[in-house]
PDB file of N, CA and C in Angstrom:
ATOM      1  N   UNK N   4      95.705  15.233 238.651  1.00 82.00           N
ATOM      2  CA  UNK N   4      95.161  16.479 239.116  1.00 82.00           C
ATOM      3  C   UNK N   4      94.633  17.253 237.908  1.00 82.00           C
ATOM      4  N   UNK N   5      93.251  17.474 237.848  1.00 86.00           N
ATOM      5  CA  UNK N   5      92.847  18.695 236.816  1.00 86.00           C
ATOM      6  C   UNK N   5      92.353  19.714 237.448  1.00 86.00           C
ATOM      7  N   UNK N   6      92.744  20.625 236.175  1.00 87.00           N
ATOM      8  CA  UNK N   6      92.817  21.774 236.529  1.00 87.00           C
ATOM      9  C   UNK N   6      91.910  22.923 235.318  1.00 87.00           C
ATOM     10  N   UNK N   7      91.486  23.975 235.867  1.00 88.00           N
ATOM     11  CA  UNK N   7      90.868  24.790 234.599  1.00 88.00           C
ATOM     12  C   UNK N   7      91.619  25.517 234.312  1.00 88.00           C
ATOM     13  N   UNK N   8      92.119  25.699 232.984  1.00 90.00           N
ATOM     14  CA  UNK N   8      92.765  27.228 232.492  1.00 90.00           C
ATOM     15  C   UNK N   8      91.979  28.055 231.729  1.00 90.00           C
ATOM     16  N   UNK N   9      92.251  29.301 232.195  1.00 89.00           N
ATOM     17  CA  UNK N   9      91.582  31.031 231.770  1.00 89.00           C
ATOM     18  C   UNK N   9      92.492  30.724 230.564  1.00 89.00           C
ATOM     19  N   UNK N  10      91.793  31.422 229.815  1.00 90.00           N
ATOM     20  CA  UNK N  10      92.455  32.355 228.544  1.00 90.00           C
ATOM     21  C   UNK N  10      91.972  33.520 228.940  1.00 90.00           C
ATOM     22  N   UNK N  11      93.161  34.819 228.871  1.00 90.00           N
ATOM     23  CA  UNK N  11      93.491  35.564 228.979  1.00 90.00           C
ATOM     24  C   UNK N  11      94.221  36.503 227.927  1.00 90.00           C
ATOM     25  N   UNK N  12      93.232  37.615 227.322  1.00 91.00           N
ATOM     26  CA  UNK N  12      93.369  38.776 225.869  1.00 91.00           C
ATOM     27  C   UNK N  12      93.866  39.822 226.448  1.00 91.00           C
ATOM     28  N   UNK N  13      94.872  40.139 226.202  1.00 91.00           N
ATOM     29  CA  UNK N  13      94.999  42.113 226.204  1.00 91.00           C
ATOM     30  C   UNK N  13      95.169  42.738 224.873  1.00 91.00           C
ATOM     31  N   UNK N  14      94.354  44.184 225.605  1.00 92.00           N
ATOM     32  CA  UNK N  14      94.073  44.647 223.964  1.00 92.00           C
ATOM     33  C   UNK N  14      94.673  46.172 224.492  1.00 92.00           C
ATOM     34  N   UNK N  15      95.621  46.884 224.482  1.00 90.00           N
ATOM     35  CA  UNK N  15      96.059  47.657 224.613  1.00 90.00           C
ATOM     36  C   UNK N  15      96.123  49.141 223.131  1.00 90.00           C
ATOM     37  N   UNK N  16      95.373  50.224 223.403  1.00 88.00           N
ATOM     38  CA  UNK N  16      95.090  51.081 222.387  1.00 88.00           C
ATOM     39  C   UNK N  16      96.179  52.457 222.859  1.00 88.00           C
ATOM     40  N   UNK N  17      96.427  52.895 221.852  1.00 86.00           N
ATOM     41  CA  UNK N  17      97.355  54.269 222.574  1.00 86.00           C
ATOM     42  C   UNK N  17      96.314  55.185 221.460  1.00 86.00           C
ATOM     43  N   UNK N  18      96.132  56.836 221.456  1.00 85.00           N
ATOM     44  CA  UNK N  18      95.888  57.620 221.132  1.00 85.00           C
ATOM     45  C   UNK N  18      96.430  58.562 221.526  1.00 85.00           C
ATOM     46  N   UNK N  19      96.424  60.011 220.903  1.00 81.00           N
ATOM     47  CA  UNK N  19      97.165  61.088 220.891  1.00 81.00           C
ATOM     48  C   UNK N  19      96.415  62.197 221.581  1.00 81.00           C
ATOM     49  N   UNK N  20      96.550  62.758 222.788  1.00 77.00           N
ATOM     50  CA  UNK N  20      96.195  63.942 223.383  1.00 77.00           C
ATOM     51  C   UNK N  20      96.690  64.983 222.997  1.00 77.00           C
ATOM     52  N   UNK N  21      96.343  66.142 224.115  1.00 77.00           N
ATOM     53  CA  UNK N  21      96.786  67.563 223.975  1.00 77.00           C
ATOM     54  C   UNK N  21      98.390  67.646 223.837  1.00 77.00           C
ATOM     55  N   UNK N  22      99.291  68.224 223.051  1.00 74.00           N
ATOM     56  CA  UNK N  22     100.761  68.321 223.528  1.00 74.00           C
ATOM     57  C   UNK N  22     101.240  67.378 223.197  1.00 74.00           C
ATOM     58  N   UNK N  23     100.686  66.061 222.292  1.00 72.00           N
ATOM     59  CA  UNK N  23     101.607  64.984 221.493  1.00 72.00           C
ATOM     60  C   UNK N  23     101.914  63.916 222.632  1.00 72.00           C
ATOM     61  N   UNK N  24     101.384  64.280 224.133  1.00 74.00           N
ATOM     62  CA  UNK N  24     101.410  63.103 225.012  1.00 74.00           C
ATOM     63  C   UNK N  24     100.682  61.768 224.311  1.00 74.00           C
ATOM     64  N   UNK N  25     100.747  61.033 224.799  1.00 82.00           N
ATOM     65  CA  UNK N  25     100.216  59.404 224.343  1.00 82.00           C
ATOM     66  C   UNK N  25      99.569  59.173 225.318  1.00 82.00           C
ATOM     67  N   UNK N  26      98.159  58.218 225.382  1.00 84.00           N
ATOM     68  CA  UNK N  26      96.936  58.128 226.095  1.00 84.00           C
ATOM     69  C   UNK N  26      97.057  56.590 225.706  1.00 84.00           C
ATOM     70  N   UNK N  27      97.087  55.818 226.745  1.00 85.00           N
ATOM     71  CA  UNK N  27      96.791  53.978 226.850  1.00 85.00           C
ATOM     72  C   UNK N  27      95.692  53.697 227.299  1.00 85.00           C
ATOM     73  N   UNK N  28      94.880  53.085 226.761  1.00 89.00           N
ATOM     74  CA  UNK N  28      93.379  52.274 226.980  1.00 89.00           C
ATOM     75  C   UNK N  28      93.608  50.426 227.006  1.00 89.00           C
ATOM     76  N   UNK N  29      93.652  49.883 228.078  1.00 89.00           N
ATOM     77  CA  UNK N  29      94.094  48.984 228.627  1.00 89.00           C
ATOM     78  C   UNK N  29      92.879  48.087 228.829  1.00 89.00           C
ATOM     79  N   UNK N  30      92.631  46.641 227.997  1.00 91.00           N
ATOM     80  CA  UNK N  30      91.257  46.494 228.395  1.00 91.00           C
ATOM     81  C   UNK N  30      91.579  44.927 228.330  1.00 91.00           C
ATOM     82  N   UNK N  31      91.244  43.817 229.218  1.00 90.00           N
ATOM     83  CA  UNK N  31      91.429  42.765 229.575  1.00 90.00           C
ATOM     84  C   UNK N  31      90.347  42.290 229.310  1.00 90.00           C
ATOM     85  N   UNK N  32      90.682  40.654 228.723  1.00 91.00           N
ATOM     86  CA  UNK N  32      88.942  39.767 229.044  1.00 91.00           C
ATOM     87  C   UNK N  32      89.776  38.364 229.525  1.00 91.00           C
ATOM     88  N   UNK N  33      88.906  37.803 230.194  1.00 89.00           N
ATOM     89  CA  UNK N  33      88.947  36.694 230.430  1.00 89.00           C
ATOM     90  C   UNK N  33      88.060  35.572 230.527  1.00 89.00           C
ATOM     91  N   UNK N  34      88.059  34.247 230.026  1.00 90.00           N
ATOM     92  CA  UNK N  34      86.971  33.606 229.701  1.00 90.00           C
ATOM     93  C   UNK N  34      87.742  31.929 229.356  1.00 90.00           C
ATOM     94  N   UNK N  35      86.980  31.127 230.610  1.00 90.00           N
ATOM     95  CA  UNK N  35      87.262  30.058 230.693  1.00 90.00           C
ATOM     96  C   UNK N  35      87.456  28.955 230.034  1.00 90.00           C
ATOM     97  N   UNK N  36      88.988  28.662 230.254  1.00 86.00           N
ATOM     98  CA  UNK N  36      89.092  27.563 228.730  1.00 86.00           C
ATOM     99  C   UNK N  36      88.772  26.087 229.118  1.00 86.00           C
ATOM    100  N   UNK N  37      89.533  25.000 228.512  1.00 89.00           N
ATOM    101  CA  UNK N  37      89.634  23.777 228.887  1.00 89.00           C
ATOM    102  C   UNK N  37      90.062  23.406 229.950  1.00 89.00           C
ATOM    103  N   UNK N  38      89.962  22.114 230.533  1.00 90.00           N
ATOM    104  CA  UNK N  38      90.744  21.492 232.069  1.00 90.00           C
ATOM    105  C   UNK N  38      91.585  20.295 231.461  1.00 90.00           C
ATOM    106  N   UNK N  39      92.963  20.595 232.309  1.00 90.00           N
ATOM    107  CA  UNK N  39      93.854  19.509 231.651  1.00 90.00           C
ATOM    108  C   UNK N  39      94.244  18.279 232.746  1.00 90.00           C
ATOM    109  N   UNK N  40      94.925  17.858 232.863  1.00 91.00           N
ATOM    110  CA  UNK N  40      95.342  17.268 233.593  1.00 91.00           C
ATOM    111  C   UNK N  40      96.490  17.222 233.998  1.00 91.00           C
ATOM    112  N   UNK N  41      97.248  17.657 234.938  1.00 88.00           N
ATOM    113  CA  UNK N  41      98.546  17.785 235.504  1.00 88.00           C
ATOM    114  C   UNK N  41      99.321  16.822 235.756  1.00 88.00           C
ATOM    115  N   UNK N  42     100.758  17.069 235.123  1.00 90.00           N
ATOM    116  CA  UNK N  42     101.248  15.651 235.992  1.00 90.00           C
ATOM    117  C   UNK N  42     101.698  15.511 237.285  1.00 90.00           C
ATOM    118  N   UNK N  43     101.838  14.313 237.668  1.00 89.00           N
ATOM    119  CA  UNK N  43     102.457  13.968 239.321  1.00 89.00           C
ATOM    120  C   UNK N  43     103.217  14.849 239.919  1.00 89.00           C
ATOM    121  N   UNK N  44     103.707  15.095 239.679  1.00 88.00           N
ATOM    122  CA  UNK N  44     104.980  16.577 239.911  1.00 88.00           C
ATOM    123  C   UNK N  44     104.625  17.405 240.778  1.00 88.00           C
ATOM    124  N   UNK N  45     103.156  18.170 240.402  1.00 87.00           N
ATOM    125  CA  UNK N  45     102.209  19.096 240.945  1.00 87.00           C
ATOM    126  C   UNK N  45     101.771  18.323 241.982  1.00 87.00           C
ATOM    127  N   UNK N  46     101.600  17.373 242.438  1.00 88.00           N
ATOM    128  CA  UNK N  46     100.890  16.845 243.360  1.00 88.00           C
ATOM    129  C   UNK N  46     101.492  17.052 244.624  1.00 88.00           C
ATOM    130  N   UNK N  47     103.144  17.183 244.703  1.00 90.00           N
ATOM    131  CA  UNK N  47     104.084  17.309 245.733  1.00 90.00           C
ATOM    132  C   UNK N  47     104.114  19.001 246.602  1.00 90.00           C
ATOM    133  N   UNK N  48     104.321  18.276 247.745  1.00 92.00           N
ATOM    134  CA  UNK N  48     104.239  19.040 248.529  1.00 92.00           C
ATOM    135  C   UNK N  48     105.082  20.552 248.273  1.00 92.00           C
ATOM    136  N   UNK N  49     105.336  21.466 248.736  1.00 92.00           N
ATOM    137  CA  UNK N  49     105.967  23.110 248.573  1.00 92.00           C
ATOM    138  C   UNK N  49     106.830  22.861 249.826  1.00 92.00           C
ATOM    139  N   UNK N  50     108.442  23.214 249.322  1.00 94.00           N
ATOM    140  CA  UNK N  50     109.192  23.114 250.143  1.00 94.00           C
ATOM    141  C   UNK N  50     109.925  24.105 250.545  1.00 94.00           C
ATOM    142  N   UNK N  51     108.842  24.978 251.764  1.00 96.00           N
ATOM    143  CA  UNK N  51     109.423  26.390 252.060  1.00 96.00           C
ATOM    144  C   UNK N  51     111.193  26.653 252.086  1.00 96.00           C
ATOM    145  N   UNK N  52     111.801  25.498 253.126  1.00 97.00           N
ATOM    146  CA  UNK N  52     113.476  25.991 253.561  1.00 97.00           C
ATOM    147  C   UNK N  52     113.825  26.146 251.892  1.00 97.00           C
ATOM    148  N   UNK N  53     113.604  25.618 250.402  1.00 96.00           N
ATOM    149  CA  UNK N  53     114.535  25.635 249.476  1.00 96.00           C
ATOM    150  C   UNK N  53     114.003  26.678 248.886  1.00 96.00           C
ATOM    151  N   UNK N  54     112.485  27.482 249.025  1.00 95.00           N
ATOM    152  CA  UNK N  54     111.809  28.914 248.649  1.00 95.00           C
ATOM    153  C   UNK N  54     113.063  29.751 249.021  1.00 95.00           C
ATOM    154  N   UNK N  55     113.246  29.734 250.892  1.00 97.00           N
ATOM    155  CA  UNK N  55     113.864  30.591 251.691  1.00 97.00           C
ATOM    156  C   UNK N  55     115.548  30.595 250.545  1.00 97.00           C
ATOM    157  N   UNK N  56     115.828  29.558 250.687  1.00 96.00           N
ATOM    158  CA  UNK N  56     117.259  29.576 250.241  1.00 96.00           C
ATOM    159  C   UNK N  56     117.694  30.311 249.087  1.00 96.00           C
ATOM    160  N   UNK N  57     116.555  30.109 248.113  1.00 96.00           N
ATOM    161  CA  UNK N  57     116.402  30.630 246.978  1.00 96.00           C
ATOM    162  C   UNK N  57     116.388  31.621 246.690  1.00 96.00           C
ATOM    163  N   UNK N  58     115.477  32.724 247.355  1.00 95.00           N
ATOM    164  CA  UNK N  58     115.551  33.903 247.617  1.00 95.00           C
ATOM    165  C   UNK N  58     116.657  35.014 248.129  1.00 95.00           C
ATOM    166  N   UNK N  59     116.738  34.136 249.323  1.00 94.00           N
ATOM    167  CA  UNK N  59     118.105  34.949 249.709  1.00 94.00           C
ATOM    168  C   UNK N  59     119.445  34.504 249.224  1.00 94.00           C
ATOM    169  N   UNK N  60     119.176  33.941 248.160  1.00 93.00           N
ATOM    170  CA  UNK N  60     120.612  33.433 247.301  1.00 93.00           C
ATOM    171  C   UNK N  60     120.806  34.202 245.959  1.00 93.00           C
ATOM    172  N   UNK N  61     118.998  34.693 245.731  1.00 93.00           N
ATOM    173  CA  UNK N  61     119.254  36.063 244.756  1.00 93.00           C
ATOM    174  C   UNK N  61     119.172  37.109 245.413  1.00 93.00           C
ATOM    175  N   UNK N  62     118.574  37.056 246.411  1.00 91.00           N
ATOM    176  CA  UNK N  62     119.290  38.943 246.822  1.00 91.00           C
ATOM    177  C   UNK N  62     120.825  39.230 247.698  1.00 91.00           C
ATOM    178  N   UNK N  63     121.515  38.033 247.810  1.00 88.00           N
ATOM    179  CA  UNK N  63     123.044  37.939 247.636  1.00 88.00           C
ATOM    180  C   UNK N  63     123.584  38.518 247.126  1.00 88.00           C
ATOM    181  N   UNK N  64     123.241  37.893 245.452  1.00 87.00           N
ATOM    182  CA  UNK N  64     123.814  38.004 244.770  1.00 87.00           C
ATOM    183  C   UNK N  64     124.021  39.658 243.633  1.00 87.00           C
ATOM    184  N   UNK N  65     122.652  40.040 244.370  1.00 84.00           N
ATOM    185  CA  UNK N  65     122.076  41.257 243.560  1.00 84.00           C
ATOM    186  C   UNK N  65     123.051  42.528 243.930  1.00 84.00           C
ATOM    187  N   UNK N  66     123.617  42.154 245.008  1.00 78.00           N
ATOM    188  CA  UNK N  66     124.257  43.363 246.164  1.00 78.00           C
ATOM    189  C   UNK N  66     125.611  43.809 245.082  1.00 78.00           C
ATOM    190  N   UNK N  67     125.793  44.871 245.071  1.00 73.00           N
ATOM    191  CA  UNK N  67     127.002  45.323 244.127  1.00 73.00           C
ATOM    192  C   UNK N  67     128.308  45.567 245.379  1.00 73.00           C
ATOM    193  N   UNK N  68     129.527  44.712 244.511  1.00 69.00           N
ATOM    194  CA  UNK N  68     130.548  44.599 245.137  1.00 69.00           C
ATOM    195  C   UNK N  68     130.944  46.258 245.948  1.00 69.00           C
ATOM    196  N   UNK N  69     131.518  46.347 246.958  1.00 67.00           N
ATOM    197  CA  UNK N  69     132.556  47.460 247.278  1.00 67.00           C
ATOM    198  C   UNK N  69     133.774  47.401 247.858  1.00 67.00           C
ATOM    199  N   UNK N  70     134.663  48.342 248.502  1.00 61.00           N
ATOM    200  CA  UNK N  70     135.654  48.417 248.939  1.00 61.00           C
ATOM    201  C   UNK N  70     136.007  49.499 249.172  1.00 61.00           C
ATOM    202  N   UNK N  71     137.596  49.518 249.984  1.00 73.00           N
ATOM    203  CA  UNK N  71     138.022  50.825 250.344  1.00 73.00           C
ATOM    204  C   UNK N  71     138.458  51.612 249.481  1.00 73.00           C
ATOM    205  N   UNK N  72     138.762  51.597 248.006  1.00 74.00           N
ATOM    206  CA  UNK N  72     139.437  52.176 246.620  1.00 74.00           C
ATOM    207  C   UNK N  72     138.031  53.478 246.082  1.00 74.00           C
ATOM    208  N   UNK N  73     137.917  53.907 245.208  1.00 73.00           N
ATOM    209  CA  UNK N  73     137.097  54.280 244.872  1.00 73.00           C
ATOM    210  C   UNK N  73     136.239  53.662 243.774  1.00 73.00           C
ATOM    211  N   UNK N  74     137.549  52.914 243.267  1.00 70.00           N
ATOM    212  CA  UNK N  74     136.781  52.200 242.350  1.00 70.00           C
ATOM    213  C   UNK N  74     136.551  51.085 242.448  1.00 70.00           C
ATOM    214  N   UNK N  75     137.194  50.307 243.482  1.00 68.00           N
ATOM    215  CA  UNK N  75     136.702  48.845 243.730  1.00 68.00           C
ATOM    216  C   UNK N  75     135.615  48.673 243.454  1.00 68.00           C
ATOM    217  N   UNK N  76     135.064  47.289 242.787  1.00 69.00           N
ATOM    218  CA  UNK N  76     133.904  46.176 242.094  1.00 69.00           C
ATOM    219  C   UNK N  76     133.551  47.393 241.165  1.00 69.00           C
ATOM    220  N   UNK N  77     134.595  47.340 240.162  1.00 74.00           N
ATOM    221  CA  UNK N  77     133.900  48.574 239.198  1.00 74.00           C
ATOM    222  C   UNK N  77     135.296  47.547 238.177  1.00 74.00           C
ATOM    223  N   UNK N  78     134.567  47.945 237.248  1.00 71.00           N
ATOM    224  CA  UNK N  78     135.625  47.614 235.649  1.00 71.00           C
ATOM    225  C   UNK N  78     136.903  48.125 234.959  1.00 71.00           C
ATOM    226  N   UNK N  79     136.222  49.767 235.293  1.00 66.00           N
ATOM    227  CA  UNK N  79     137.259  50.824 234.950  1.00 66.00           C
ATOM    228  C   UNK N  79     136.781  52.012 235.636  1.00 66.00           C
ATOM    229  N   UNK N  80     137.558  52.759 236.028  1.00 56.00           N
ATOM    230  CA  UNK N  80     137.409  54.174 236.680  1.00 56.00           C
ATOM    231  C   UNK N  80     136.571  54.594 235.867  1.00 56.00           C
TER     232      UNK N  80
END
């Protein structure tokens, strides 16, 4: 499988406004590089149920413990 890859520059400028705030000038280019060739790997199909599993196996995990204490799933009061 080939494929084209972008190269992709950011050029990010800050300057000084009124009041010592900071001012960002954000300026992107992009411009087409070489084509490589992928290995076999990529060729395989996308296997939504192990996406699904995946997902909701990190937002499981993300959930902060509780309980009836005040301090339960806590370290120290």
């Amino acid at each position: 499988m080939k494929v084209k890859v972008m190269d992709i520059t950011a050029t990010v400028t800050q300057g000084e406004v009124e009041a010592g705030r900071l001012h960002s000038d954000i300026e992107v280019d992009a411009s087409e590089g070489k084509s490589i060739t992928l290995p076999t790997n990529f060729e395989t199909s996308v296997r939504m149920d192990l996406i699904k599993l995946a997902v909701a196996s990190s937002r499981a995990n993300r959930r902060q413990a509780y309980g009836s204490r005040a301090h339960e799933g806590k370290r120290r009061p």
